[in-house]
Coordinates of C-alpha atoms in Angstrom, one line a residue:
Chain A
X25 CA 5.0 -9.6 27.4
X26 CA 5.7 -12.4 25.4
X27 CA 7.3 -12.4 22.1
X28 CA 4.4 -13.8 20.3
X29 CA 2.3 -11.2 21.8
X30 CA 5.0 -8.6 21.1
X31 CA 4.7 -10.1 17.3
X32 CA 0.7 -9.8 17.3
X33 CA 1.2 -6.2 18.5
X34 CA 3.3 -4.8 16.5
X35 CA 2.1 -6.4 13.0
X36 CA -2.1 -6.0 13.9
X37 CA -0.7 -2.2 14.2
X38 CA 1.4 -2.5 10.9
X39 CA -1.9 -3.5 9.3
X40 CA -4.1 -0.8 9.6
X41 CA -1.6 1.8 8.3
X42 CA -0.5 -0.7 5.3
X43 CA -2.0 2.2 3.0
X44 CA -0.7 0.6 -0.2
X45 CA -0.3 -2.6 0.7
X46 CA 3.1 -4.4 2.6
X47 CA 6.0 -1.9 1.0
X48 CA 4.2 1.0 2.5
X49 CA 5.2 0.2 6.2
X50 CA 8.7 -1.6 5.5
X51 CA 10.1 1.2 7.1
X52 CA 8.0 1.2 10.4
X53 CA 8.5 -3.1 9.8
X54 CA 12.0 -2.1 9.8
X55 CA 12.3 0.4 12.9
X56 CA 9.7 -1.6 15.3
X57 CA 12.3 -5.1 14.2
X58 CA 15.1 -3.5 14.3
X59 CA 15.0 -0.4 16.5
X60 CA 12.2 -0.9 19.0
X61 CA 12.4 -5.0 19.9
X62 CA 15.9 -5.3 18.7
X63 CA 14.6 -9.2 17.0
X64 CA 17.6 -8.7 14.4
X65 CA 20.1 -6.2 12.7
X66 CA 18.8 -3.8 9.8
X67 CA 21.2 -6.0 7.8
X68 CA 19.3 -9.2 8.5
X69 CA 15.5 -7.5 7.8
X70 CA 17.1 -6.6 4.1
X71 CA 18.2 -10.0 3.6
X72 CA 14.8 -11.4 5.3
X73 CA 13.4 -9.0 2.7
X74 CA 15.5 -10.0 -0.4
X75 CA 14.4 -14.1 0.5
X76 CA 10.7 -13.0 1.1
X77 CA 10.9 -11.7 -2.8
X78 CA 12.1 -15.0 -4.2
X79 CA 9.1 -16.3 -3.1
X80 CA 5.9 -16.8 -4.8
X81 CA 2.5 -15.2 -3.1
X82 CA 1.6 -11.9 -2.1
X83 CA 4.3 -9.2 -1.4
X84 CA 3.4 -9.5 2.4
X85 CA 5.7 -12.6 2.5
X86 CA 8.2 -11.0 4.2
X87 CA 6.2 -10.5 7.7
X88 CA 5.5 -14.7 7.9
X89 CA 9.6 -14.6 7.3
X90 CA 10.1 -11.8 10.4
X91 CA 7.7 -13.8 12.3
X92 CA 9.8 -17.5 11.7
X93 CA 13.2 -16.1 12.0
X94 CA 12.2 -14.5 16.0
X95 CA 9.7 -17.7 16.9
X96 CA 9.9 -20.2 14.6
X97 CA 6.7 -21.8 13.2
X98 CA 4.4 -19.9 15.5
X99 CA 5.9 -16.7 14.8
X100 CA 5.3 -17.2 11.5
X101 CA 1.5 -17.9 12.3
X102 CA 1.2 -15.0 14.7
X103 CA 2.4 -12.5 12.4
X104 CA 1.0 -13.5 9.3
X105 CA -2.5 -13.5 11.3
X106 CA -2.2 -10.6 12.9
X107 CA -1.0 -8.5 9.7
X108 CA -3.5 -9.8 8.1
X109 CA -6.8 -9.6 10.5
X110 CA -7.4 -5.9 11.4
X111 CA -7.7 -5.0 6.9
X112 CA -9.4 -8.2 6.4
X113 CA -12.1 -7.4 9.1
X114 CA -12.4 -3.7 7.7
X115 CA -12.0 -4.7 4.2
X116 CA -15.3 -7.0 4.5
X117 CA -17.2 -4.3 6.3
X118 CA -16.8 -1.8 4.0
X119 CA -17.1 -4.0 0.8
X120 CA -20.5 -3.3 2.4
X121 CA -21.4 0.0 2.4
X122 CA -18.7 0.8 -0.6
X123 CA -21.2 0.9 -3.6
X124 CA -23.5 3.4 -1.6
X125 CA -20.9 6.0 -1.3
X126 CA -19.4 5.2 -5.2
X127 CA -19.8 8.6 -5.9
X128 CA -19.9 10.4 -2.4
X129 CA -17.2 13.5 -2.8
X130 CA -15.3 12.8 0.1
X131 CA -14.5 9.1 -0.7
X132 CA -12.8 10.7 -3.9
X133 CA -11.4 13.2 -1.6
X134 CA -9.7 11.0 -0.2
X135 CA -8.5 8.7 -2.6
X136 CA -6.5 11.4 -4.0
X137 CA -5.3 12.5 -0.9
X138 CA -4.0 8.9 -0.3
X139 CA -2.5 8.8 -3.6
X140 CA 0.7 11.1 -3.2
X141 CA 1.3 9.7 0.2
X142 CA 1.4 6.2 -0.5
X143 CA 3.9 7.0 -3.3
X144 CA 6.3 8.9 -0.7
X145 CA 5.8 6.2 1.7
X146 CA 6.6 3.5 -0.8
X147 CA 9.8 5.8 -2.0
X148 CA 10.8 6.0 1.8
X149 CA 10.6 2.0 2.0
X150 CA 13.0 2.1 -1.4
X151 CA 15.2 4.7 0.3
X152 CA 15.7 2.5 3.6
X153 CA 16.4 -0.8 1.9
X154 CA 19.0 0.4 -0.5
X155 CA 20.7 2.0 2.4
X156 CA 20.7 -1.3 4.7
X157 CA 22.1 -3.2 1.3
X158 CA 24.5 -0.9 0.2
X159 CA 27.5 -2.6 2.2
X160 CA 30.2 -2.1 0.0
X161 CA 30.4 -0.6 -3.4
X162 CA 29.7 -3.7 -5.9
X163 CA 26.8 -4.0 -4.2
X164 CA 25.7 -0.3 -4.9
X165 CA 26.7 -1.4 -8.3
X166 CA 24.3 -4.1 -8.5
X167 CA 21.8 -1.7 -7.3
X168 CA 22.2 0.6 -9.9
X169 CA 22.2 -1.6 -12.5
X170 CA 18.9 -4.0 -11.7
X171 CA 17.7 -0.7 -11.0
X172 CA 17.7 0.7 -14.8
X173 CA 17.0 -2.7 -15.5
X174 CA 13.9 -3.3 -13.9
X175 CA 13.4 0.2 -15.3
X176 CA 14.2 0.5 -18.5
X177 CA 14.3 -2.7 -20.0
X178 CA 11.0 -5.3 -20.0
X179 CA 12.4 -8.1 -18.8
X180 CA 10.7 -10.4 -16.6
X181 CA 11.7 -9.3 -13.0
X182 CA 12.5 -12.8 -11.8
X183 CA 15.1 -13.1 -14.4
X184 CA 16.7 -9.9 -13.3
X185 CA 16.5 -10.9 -9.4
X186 CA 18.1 -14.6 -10.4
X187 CA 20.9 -12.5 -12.5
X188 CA 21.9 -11.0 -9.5
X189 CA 22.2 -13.9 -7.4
X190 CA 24.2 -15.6 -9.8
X191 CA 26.4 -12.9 -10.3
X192 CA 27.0 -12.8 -7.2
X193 CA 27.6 -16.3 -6.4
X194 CA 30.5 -16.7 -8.6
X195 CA 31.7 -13.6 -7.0
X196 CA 31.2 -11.2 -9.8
X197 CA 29.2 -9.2 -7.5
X198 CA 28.0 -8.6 -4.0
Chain B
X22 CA -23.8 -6.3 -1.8
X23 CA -24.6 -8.5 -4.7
X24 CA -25.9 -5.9 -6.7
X25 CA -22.9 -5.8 -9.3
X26 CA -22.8 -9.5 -9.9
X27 CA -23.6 -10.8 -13.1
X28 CA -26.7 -13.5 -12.7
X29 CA -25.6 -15.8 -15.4
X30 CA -22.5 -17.0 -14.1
X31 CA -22.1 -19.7 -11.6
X32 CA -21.1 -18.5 -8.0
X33 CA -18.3 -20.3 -6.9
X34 CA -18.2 -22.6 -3.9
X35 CA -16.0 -22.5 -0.9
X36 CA -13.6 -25.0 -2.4
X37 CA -13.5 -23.6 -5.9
X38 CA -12.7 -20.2 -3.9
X39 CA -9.8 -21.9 -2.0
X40 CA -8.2 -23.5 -5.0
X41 CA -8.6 -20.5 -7.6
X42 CA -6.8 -18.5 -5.3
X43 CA -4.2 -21.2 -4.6
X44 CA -2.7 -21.5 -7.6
X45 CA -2.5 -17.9 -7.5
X46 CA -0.5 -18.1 -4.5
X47 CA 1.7 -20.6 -6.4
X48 CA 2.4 -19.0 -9.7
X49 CA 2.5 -15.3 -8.4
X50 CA 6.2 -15.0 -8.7
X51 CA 7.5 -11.2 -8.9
X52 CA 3.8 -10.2 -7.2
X53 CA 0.3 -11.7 -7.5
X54 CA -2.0 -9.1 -9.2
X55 CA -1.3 -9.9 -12.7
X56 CA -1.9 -14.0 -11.8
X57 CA -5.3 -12.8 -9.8
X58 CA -6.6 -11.2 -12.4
X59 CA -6.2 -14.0 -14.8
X60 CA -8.1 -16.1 -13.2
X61 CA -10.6 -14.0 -11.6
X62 CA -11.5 -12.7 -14.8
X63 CA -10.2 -14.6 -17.6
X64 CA -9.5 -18.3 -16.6
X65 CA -12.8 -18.4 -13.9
X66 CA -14.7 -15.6 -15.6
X67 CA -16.1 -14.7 -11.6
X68 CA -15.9 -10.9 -12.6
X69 CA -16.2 -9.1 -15.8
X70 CA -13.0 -7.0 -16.2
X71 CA -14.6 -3.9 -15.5
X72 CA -16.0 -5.5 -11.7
X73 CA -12.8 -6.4 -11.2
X74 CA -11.4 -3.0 -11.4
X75 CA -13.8 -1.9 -9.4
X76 CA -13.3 -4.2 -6.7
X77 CA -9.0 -3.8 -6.8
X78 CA -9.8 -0.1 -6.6
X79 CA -11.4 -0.3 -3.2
X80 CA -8.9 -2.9 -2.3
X81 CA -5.7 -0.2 -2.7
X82 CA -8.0 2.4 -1.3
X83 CA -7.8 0.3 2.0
X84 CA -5.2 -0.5 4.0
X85 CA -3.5 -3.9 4.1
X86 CA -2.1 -6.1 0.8
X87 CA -4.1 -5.5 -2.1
X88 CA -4.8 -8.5 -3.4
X89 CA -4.9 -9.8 0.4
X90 CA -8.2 -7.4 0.0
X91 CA -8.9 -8.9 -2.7
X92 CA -10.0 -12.7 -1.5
X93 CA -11.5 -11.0 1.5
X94 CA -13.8 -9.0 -1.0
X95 CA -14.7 -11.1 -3.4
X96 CA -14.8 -14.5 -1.3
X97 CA -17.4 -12.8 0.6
X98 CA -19.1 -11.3 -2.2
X99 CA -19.8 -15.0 -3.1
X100 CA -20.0 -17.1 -0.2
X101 CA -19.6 -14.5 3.1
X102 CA -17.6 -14.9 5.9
X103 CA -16.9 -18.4 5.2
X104 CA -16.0 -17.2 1.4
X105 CA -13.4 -14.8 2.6
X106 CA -11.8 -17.4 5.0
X107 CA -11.3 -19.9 2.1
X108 CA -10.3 -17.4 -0.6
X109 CA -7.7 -15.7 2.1
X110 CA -6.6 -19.6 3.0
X111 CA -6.4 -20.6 -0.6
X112 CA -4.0 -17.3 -1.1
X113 CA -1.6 -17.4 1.2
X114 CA -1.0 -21.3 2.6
X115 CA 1.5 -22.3 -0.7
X116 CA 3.7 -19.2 -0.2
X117 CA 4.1 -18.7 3.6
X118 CA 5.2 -22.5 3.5
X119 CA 7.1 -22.1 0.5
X120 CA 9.4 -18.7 2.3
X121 CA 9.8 -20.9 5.4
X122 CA 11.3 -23.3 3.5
X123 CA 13.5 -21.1 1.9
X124 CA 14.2 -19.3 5.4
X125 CA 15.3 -22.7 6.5
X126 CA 17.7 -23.4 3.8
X127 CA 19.2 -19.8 4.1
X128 CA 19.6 -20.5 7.8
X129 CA 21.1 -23.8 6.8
X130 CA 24.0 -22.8 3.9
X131 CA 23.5 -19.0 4.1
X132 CA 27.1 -18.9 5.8
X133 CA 28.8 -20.5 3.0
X134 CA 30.4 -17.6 0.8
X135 CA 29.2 -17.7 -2.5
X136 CA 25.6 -18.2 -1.1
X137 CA 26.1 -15.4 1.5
X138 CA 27.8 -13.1 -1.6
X139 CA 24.3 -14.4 -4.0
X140 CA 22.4 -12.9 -0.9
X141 CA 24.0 -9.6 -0.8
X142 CA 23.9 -9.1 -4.2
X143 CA 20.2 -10.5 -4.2
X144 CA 19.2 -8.0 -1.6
X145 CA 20.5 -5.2 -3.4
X146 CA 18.3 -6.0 -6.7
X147 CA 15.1 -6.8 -4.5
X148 CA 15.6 -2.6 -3.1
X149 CA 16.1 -2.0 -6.4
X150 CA 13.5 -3.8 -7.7
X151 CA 11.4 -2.0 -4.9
X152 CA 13.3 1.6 -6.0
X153 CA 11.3 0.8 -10.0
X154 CA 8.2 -0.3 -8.3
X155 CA 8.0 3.2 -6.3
X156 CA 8.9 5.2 -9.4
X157 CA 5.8 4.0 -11.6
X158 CA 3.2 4.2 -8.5
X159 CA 5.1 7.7 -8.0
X160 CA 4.7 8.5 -11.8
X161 CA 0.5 10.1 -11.8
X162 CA 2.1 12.7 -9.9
X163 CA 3.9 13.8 -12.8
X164 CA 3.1 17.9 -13.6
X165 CA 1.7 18.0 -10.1
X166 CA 3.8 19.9 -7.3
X167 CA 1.6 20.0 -4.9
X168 CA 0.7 16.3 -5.2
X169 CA 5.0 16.2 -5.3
X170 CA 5.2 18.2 -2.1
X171 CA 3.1 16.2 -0.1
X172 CA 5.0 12.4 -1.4
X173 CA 8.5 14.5 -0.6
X174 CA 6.9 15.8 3.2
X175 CA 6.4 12.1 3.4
X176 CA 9.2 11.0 2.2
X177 CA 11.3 13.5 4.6
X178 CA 8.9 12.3 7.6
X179 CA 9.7 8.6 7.2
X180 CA 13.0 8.0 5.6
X181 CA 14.8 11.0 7.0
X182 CA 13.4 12.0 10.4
X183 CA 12.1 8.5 10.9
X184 CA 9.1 9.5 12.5
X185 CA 7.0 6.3 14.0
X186 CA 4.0 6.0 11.1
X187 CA 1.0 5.6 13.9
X188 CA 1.7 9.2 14.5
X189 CA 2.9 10.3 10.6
X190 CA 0.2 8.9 8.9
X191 CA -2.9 10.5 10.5
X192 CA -1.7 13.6 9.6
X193 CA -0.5 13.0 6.2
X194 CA -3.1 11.3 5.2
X195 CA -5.6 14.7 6.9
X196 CA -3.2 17.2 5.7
X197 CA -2.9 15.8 1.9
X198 CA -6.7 15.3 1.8
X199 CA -7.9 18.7 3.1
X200 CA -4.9 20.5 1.0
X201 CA -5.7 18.6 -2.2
X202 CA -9.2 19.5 -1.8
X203 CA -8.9 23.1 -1.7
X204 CA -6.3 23.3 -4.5
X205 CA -8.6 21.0 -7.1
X206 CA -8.6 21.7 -10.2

């Protein structure tokens, strides 16, 4: 099969389970990239992943990236496409039929049920990453410390993202 | 499907669609919700705030990006298939050009030390960043251990045993519905 096929195939799949949106199935992004198709090392998908976050647009930026860095332009194309079609096609029929079944138990059923694993899923992708960036301790340091950052603190995320960089740049970090 | 839509506000066209959602592409640094809903609601006025809850709850509910859901939801809403495509198109063109570009110039300097250092340190903040982000989606489930039980199960499934998610998910998803359900409260 070709890679571009290989591409479509593996991000239509990553689609339908992106329960949550894109940080959901980083870690099944991560093992079909990395593990399966061997496309790149686990240290190249975090640093795909850390470029596809200085970038403006939807947090799904990091599968066009994927898709460039194993086929160039096209690659790009196919996987944005293809993680994008399967939702899109069941997100418009069910936009449908939604208001009918507002109130229908099982939709709310469901919901929550959803609800505590999309936050273990997302927890998982956190896990992964910061184990695939941790490669020497000031980088675990710079974890640690955007990390109560971003959570403690409410500065603008960007600013926190472009601190790091900088810092380690000039070789203060990283 | 239109049922919801306020009558005295002007439904916008194709292009309007396409270029709403393009600058939203373009400005949504550090994620795109908070831009989409300022101009969906306040800067277009296209949905009241309430409609647009509405409409980003079904979007999470369903799989894919959210506010990916989102142009496909509301473009069709306005303008159908056509609506979606534009809306979808307007979203994502800017930014997947935009992160090529970048890739490029990472391929071109990334092997010069102090960018290659910035990148490492970078990459450790954006899991970081992602770490935060997980904490306040994980926070509802505060004073609920069985809720807690079942994002840990996951947790352990994917992260630990690394289980392939085709086969995980399914039976998450199942198990945490029907065992929510019978412990409601």
């Amino acid at each position: 099969m070709s890679t571009l096929a290989e591409l479509a195939m593996v991000y239509a799949q990553l689609s339908l389970l992106a329960f949550g949106g894109a940080n959901a199935v980083i870690p099944e992004m991560q093992r079909q990239v990395v593990d399966v198709h061997h496309w790149m090392s686990a240290h190249e998908f975090a640093s795909l992943y850390a470029l596809a976050q200085a970038a403006p647009g939807p947090n799904m930026m990091v599968v066009s990236l994927v898709g460039w860095r194993v086929a160039g332009f096209w690659g790009a194309l196919v996987t944005t496409g293809a993680v994008a079609a399967p939702s899109s096609v069941l997100t418009l029929l069910v936009t449908g039929v939604w208001y009918r079944f507002k109130d229908a138990p099982w939709r709310k059923a469901l919901q929550a049920g959803l609800q505590p694993v999309t936050a273990g899923l997302i927890m998982a992708s956190a896990a992964l990453l910061i184990h695939s960036t941790t490669v020497d301790w000031s980088a675990a340091a710079v974890t640690v410390v955007t990390a109560c950052m971003f959570i403690f603190t409410k500065l603008n995320p960007m600013l926190i993202l472009g601190a790091a960089a900088f810092a380690g740049a000039i070789g203060l970090a990283g | 499907m239109n049922r919801c839509m306020s009558e005295i506000r002007p439904r916008p066209g194709v292009f309007e669609l396409f270029a709403g959602f393009f600058v939203v592409g373009v400005c949504g640094f550090g994620g795109v919700l908070p831009w989409a809903r300022w101009m969906i609601v306040e800067r277009r006025k296209w949905l009241t705030q309430a409609e647009f809850t509405e409409m980003l709850g079904l979007c999470q509910f369903l799989p894919g990006g959210n506010i990916m859901n989102v142009t496909i939801a509301l473009g069709s809403r306005f303008r159908g298939v056509r609506g979606a495509v534009a809306s979808f198109l307007g979203l994502m063109t800017a930014p997947v050009a935009i992160v090529i570009g970048l890739g490029a110039v990472y391929d071109q300097y990334g092997g010069l030390p102090p960018v290659r250092r910035a990148f490492v340190a970078l990459a450790a903040a954006a899991a970081a960043y992602l770490l935060a982000t997980a904490l306040k989606i994980a926070s509802p489930l505060r004073g609920r251990p069985l809720a807690i039980g079942v994002a840990t199960c996951t947790f352990v499934a994917i992260a630990v045993l690394r289980l392939p998610l085709q086969a995980a998910m399914p039976v998450l998803a199942l198990g945490s519905t029907l065992l929510l359900w019978r412990f409601r409260t």
